[in-house]
PDB file of C-alpha atoms in Angstrom:
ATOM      1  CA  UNK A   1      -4.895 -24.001  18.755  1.00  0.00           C
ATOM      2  CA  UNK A   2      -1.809 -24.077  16.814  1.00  0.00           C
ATOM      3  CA  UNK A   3      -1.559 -21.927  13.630  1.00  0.00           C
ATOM      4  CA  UNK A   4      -0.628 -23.889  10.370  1.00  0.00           C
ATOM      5  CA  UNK A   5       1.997 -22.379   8.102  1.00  0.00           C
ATOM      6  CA  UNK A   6       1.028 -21.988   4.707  1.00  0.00           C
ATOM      7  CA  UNK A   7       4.371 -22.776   3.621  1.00  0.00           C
ATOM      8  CA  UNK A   8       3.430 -26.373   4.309  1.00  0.00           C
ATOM      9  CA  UNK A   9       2.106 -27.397   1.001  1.00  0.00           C
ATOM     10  CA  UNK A  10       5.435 -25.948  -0.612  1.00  0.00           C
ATOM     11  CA  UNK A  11       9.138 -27.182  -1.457  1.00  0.00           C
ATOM     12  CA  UNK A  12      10.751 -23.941  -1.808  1.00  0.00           C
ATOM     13  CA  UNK A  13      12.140 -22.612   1.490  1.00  0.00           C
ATOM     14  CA  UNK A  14       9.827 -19.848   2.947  1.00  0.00           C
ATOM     15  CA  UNK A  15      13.376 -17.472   3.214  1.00  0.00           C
ATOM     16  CA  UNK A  16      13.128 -17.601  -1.007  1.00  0.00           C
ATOM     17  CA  UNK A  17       9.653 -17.270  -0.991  1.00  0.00           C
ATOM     18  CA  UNK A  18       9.457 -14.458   1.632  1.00  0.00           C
ATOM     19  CA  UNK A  19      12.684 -12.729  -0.591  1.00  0.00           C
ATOM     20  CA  UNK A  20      10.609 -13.270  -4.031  1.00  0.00           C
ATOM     21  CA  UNK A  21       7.947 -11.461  -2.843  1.00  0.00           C
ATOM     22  CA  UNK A  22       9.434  -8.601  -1.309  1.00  0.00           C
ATOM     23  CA  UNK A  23      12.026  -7.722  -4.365  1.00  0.00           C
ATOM     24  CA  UNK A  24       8.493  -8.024  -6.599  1.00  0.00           C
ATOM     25  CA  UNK A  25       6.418  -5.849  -4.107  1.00  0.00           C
ATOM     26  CA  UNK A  26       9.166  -3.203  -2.994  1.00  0.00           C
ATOM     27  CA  UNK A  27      10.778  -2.250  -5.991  1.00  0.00           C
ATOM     28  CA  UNK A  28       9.773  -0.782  -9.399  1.00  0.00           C
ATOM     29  CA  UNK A  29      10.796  -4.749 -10.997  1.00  0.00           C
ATOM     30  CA  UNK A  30       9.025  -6.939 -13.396  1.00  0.00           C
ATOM     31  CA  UNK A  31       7.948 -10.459 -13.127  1.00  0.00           C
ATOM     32  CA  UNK A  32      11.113 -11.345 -15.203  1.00  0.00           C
ATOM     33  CA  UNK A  33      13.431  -8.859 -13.079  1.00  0.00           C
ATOM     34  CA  UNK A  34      12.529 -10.928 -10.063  1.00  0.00           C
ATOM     35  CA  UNK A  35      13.632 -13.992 -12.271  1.00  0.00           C
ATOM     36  CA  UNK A  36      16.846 -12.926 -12.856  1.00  0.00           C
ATOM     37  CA  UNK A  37      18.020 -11.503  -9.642  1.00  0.00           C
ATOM     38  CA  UNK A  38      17.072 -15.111  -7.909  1.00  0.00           C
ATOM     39  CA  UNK A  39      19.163 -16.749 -10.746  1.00  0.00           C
ATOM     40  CA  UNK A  40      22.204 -14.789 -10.095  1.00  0.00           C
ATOM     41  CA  UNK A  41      21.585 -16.227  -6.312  1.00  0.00           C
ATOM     42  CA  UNK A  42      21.177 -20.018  -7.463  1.00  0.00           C
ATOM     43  CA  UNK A  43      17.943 -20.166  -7.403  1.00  0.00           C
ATOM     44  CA  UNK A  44      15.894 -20.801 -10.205  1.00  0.00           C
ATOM     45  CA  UNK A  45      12.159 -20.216 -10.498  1.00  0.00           C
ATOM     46  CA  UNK A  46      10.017 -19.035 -13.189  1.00  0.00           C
ATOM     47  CA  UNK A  47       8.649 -15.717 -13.204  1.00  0.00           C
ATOM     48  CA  UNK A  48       4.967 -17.360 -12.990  1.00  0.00           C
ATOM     49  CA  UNK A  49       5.975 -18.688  -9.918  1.00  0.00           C
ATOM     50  CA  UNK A  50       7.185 -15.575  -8.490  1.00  0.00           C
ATOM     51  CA  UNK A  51       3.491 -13.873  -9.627  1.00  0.00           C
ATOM     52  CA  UNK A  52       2.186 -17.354  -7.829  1.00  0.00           C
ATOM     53  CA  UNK A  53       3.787 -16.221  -4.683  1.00  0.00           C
ATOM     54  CA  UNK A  54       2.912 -12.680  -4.585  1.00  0.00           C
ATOM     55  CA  UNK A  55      -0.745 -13.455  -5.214  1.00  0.00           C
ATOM     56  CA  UNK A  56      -0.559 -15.800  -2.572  1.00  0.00           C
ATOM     57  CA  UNK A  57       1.857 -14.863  -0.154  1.00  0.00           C
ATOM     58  CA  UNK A  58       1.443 -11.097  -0.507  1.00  0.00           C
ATOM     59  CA  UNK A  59      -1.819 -10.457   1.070  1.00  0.00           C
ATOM     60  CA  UNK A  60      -1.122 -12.707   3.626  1.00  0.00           C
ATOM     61  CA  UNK A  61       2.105 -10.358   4.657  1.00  0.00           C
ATOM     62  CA  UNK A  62       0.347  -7.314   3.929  1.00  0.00           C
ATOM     63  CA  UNK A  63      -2.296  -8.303   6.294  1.00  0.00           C
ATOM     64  CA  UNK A  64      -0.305  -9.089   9.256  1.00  0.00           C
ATOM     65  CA  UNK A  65       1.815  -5.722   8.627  1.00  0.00           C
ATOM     66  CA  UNK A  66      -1.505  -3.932   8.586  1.00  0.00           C
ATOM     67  CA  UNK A  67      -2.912  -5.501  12.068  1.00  0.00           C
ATOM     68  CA  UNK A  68       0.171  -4.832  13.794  1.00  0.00           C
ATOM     69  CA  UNK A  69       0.312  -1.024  12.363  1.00  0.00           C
ATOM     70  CA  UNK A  70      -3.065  -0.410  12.948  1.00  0.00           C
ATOM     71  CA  UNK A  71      -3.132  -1.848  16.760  1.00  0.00           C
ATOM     72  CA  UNK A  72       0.162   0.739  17.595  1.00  0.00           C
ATOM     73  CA  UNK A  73      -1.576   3.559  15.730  1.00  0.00           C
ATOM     74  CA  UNK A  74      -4.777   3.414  18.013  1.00  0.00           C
ATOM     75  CA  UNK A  75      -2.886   3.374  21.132  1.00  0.00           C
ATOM     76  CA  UNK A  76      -1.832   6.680  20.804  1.00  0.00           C
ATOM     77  CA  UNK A  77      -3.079  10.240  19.234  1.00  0.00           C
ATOM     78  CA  UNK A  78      -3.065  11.409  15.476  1.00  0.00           C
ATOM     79  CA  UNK A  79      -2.206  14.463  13.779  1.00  0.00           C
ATOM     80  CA  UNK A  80      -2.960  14.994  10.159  1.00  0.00           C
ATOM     81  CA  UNK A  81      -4.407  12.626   7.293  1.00  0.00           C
ATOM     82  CA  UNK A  82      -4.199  13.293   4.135  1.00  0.00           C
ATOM     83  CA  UNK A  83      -6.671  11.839   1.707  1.00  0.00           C
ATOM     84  CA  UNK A  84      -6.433  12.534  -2.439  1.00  0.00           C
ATOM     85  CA  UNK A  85      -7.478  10.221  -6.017  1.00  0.00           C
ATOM     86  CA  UNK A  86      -5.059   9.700  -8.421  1.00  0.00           C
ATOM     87  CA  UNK A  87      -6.352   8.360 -12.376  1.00  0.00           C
ATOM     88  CA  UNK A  88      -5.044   4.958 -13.074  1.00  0.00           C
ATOM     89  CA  UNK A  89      -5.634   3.863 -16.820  1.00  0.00           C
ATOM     90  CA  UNK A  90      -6.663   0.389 -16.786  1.00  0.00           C
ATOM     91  CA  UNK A  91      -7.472  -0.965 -20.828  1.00  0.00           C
ATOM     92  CA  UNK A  92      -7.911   2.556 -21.742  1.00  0.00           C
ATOM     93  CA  UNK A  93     -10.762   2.965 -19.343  1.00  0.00           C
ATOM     94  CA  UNK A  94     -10.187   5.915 -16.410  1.00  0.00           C
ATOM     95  CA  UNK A  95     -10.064   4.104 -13.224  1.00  0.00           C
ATOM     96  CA  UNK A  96     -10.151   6.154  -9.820  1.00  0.00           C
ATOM     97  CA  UNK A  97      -7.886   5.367  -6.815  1.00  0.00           C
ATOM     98  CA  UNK A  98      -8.345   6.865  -3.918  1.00  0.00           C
ATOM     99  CA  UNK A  99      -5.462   6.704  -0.997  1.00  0.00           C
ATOM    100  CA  UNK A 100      -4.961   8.308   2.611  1.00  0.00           C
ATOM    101  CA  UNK A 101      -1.576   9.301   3.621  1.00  0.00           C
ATOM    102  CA  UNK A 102      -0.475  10.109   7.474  1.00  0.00           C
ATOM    103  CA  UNK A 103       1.766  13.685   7.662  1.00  0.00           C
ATOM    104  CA  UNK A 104       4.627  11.054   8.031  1.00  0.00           C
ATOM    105  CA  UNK A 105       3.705   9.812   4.211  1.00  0.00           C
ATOM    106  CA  UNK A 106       2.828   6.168   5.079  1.00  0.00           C
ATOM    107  CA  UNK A 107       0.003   5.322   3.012  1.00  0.00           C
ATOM    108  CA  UNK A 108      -3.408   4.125   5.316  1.00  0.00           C
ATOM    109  CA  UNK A 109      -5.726   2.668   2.949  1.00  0.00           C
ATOM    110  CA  UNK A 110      -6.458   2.604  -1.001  1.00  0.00           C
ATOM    111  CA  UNK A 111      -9.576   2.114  -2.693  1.00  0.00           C
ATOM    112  CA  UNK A 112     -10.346   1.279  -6.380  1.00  0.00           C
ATOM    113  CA  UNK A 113     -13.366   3.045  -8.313  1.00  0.00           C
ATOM    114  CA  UNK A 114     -14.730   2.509 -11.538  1.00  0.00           C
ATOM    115  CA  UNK A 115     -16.978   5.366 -12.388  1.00  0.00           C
ATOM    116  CA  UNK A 116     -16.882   9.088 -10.838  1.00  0.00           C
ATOM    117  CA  UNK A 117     -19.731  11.633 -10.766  1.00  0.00           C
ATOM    118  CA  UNK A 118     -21.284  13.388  -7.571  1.00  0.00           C
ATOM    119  CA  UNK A 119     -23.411  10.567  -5.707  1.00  0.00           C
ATOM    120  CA  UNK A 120     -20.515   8.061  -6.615  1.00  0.00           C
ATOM    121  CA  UNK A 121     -18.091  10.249  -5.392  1.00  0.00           C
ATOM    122  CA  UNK A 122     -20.017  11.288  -2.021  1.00  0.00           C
ATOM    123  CA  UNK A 123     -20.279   7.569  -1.397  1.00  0.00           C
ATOM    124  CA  UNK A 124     -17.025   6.427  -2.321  1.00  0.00           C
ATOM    125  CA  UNK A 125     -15.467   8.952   0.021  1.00  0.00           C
ATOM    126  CA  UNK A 126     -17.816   8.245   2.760  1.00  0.00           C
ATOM    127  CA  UNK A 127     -16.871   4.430   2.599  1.00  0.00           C
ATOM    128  CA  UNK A 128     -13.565   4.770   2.448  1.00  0.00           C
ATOM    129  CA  UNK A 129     -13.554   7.645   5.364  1.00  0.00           C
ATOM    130  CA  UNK A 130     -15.533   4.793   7.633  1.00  0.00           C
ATOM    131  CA  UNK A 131     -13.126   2.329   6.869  1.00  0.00           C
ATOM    132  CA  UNK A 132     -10.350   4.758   7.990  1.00  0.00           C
ATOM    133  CA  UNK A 133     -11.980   5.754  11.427  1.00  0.00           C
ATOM    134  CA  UNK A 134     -13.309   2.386  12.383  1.00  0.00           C
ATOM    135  CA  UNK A 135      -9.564   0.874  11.575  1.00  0.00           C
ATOM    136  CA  UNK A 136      -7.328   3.608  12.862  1.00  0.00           C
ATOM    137  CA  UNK A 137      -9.547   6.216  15.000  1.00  0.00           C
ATOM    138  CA  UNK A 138      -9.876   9.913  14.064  1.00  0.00           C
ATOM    139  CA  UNK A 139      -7.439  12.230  13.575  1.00  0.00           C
ATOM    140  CA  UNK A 140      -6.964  16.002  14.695  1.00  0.00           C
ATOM    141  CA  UNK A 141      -6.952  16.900  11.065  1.00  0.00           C
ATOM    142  CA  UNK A 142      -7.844  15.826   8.212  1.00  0.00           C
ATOM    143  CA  UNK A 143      -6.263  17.443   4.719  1.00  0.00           C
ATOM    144  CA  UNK A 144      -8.183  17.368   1.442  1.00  0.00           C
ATOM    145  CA  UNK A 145      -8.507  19.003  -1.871  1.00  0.00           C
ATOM    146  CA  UNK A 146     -11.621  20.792  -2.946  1.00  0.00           C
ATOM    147  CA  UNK A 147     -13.794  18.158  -3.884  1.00  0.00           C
ATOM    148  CA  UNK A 148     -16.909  18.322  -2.489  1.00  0.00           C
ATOM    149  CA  UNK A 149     -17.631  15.057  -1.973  1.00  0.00           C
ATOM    150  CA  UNK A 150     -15.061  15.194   0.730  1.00  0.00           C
ATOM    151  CA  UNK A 151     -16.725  17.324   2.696  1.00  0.00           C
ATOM    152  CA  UNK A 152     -20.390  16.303   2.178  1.00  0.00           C
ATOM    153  CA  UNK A 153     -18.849  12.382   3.793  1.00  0.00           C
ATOM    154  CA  UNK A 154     -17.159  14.131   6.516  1.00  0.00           C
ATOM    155  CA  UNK A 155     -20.289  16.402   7.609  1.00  0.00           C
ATOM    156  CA  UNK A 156     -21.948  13.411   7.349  1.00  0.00           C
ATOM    157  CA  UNK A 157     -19.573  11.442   9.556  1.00  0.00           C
ATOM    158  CA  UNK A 158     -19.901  14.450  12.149  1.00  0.00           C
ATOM    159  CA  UNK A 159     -16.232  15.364  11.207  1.00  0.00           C
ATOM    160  CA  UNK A 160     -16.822  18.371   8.873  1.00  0.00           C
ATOM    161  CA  UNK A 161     -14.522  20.281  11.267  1.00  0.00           C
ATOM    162  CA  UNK A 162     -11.725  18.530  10.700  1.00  0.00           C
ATOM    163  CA  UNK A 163     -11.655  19.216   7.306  1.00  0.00           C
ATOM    164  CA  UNK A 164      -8.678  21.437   5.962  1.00  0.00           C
ATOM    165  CA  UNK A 165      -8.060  22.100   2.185  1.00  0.00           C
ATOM    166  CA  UNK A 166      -5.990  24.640   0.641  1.00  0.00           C
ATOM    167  CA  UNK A 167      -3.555  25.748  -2.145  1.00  0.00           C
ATOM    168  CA  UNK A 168      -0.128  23.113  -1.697  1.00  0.00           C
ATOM    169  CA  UNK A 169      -1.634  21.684   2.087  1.00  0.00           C
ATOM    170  CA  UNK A 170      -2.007  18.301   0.137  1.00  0.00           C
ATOM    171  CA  UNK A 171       1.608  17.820  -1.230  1.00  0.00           C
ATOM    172  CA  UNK A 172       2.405  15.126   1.521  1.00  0.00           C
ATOM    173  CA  UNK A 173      -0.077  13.260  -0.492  1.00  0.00           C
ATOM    174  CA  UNK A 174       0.858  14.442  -4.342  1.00  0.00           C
ATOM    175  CA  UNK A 175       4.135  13.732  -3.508  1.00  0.00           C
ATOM    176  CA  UNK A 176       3.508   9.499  -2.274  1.00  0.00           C
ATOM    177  CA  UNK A 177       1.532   9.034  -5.888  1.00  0.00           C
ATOM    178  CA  UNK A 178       5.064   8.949  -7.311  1.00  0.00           C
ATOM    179  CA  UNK A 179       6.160   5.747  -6.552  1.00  0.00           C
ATOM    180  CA  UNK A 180       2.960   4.562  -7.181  1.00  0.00           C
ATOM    181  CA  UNK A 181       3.843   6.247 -10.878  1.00  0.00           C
ATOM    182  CA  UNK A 182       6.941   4.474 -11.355  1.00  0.00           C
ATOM    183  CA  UNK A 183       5.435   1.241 -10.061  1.00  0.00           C
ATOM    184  CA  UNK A 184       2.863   1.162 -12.688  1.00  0.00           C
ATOM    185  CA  UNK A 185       4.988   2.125 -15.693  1.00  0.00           C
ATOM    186  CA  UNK A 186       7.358  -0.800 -14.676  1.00  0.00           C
ATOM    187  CA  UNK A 187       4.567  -3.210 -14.749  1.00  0.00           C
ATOM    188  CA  UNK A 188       3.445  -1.401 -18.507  1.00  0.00           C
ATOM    189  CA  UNK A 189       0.146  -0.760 -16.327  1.00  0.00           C
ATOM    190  CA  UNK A 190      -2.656  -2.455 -14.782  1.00  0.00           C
ATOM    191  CA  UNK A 191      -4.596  -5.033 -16.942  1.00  0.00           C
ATOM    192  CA  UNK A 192      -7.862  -5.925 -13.994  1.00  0.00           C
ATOM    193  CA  UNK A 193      -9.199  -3.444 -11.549  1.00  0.00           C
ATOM    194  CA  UNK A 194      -8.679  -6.251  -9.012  1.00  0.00           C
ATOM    195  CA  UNK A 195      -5.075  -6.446  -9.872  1.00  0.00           C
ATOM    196  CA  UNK A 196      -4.570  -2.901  -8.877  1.00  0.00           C
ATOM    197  CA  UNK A 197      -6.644  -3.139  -5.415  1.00  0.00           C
ATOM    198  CA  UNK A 198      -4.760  -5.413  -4.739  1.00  0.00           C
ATOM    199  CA  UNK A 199      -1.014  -4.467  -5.690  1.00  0.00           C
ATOM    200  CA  UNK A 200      -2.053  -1.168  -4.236  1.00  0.00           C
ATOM    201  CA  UNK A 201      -2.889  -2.551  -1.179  1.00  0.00           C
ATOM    202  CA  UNK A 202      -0.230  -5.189  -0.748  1.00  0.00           C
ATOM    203  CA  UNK A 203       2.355  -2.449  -1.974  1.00  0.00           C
ATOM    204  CA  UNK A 204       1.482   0.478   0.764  1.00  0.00           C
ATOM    205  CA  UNK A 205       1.854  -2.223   3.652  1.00  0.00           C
ATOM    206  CA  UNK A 206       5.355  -3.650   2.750  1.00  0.00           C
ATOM    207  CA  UNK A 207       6.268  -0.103   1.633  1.00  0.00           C
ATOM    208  CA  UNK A 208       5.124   1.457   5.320  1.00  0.00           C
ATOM    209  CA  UNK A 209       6.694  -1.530   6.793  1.00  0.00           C
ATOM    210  CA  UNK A 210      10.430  -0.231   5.014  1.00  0.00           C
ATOM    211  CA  UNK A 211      10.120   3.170   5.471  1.00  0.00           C
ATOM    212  CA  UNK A 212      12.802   4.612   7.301  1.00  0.00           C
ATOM    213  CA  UNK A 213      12.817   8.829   6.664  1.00  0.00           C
ATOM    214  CA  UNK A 214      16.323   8.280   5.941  1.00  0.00           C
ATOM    215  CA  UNK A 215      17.111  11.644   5.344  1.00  0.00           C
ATOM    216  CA  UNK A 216      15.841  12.850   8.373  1.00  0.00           C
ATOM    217  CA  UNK A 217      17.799  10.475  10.960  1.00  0.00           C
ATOM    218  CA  UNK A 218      21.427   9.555  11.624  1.00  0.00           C
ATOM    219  CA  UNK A 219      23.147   6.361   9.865  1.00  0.00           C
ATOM    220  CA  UNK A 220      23.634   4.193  12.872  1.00  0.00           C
ATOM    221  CA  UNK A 221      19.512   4.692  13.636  1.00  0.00           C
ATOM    222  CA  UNK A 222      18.644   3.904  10.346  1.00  0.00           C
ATOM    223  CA  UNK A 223      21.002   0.605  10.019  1.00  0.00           C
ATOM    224  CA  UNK A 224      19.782  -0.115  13.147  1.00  0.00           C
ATOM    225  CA  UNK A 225      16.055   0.445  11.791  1.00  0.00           C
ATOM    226  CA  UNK A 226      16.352  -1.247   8.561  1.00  0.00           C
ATOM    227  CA  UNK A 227      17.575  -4.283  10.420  1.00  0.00           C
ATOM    228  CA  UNK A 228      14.877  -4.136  12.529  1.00  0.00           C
ATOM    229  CA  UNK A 229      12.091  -4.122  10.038  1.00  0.00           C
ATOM    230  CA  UNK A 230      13.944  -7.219   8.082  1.00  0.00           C
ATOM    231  CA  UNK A 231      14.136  -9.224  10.733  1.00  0.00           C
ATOM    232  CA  UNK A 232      10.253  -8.409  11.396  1.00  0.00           C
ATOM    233  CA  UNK A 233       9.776  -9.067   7.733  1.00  0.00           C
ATOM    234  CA  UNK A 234      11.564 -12.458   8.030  1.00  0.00           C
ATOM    235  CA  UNK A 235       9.382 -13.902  10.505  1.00  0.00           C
ATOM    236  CA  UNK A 236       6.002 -12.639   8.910  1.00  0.00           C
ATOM    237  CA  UNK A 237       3.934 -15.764   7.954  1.00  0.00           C
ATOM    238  CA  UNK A 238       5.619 -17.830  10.363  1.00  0.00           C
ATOM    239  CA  UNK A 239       3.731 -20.547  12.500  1.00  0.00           C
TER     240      UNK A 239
END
C-alpha cells in the first residue's frame, strides 16, 4: 500500500515547509525570526504558520529520524549512556526533565515530570530507563549522578552493575543541557508542559540528525557529512 504524503492537503511547497521547520527547530530563533529569514527569501508566511508547521510537521520528522537512528544503533554494541534532570521553569512552577545522552553527546530520549520526591523519582527513572533499553538495547555502561532513584530503577531492571557515578563522569551530559539553555531563553521559556515534551523531543532528533563533531574531523569529511544529512533531511516526509 502506497504511503500518502501529508503535504497533500497543503499549497506551500514541502522544500519551504521542510526549511521552516528546520531553521525553527535547529536554531536558538523565534517564531518571528523564522518570519523574517523566509521574507528575505520571497517567501512570505506568518509566523503562526511557521508554529502550524512545526507542530505538525515536526513530530512527523522527528519520528522518522528516531526509527532510522534507533534501528542502526541496535545493530551494533554500546558504550556509555549518560542519563541526568535538568529544572525547566514552566509559569513559575519547577518542572523536571530528564534526558539520556550517548558518550558521543547525541541526546536518546527526554522525559517531562511534574512533581519530584522519592517514589516519583524511582518511577520516573525506571520508566524512562525501560523506554531506553526496549528502544535502543543496553549499554556497557551506564553514567549517573548520585541520585538514588537511579540506582534503585537500575537494580530493579537487573542492571545495577552498570551503574557508574562519580565527581565530573557526567559532564558529557551537563555539558548537552546548554543548548537546551539557550533554546529556552530564545523562546522567553516554556508556557505548557506538553510544549516542552514535545520541543524537547522534536529538538534532540533534528539536532542528532546535524551533528557532525566538527572539531574532531577534517573539512572535506564534514562538507561531505553535512551534505549528507541535508539531503537525508530533504527527503524526510516524502511519499
Amino acid at each position: 500500500m502506497t504511503q500518502r504524503s501529508p503535504f497533500r492537503y497543503f499549497k506551500t511547497s514541502p522544500e519551504i515547509i521542510r526549511l521552516a521547520v528546520m531553521l525553527y527547530v535547529r536554531f536558538p530563533l523565534s517564531l518571528r525570526n523564522v518570519e523574517d529569514l523566509l521574507h528575505e527569501r520571497g517567501i512570505d508566511v506568518s509566523h503562526e504558520t511557521v508554529r502550524f508547521w512545526w507542530h505538525r510537521f515536526g513530530p512527523l520528522y522527528a519520528a522518522e529520524i528516531r526509527r532510522m537512528r534507533a534501528s542502526a544503533m541496535r545493530s551494533g554494541p554500546q558504550w556509555k549512556w549518560h542519563l541526568d534532570e535538568v529544572f525547566v521553569k514552566i509559569n513559575g512552577r519547577t518542572h523536571y526533565l530528564w534526558r539520556a545522552v550517548v558518550h558521543e553527546g547525541e541526546v536518546l530520549e527526554s522525559v517531562v515530570t511534574k512533581t519530584r520526591d522519592k517514589t516519583r523519582d524511582r518511577k520516573a527513572a525506571l520508566k524512562f530507563l525501560r523506554k531506553l533499553m526496549r528502544r535502543y538495547g543496553r549499554p556497557e555502561q551506564i553514567v549517573t549522578d548520585r541520585l538514588r532513584s537511579y540506582g534503585a530503577a537500575l537494580r530493579q531492571l537487573g542492571a545495577g552493575a552498570r551503574q557508574h557515578s562519580a565527581r565530573h563522569a557526567n559532564n558529557r551530559v551537563e555539558n548537552s543541557h546548554l543548548p537546551f539553555r539557550r533554546r529556552e531563553r530564545a523562546m522567553l521559556r516554556f508556557r505548557r508542559m506538553k510544549t516542552l515534551h514535545l520541543f524537547a523531543a522534536v529538538r534532540s532528533s533534528v539536532s542528532n540528525h546535524f551533528n557532525q563533531d566538527r572539531s574532531l574531523s577534517r573539512r572535506q569529511h564534514f562538507k561531505a557529512n553535512r551534505a549528507a544529512a541535508l539531503a537525508e533531511w530533504r527527503q524526510l516526509g516524502a511519499a
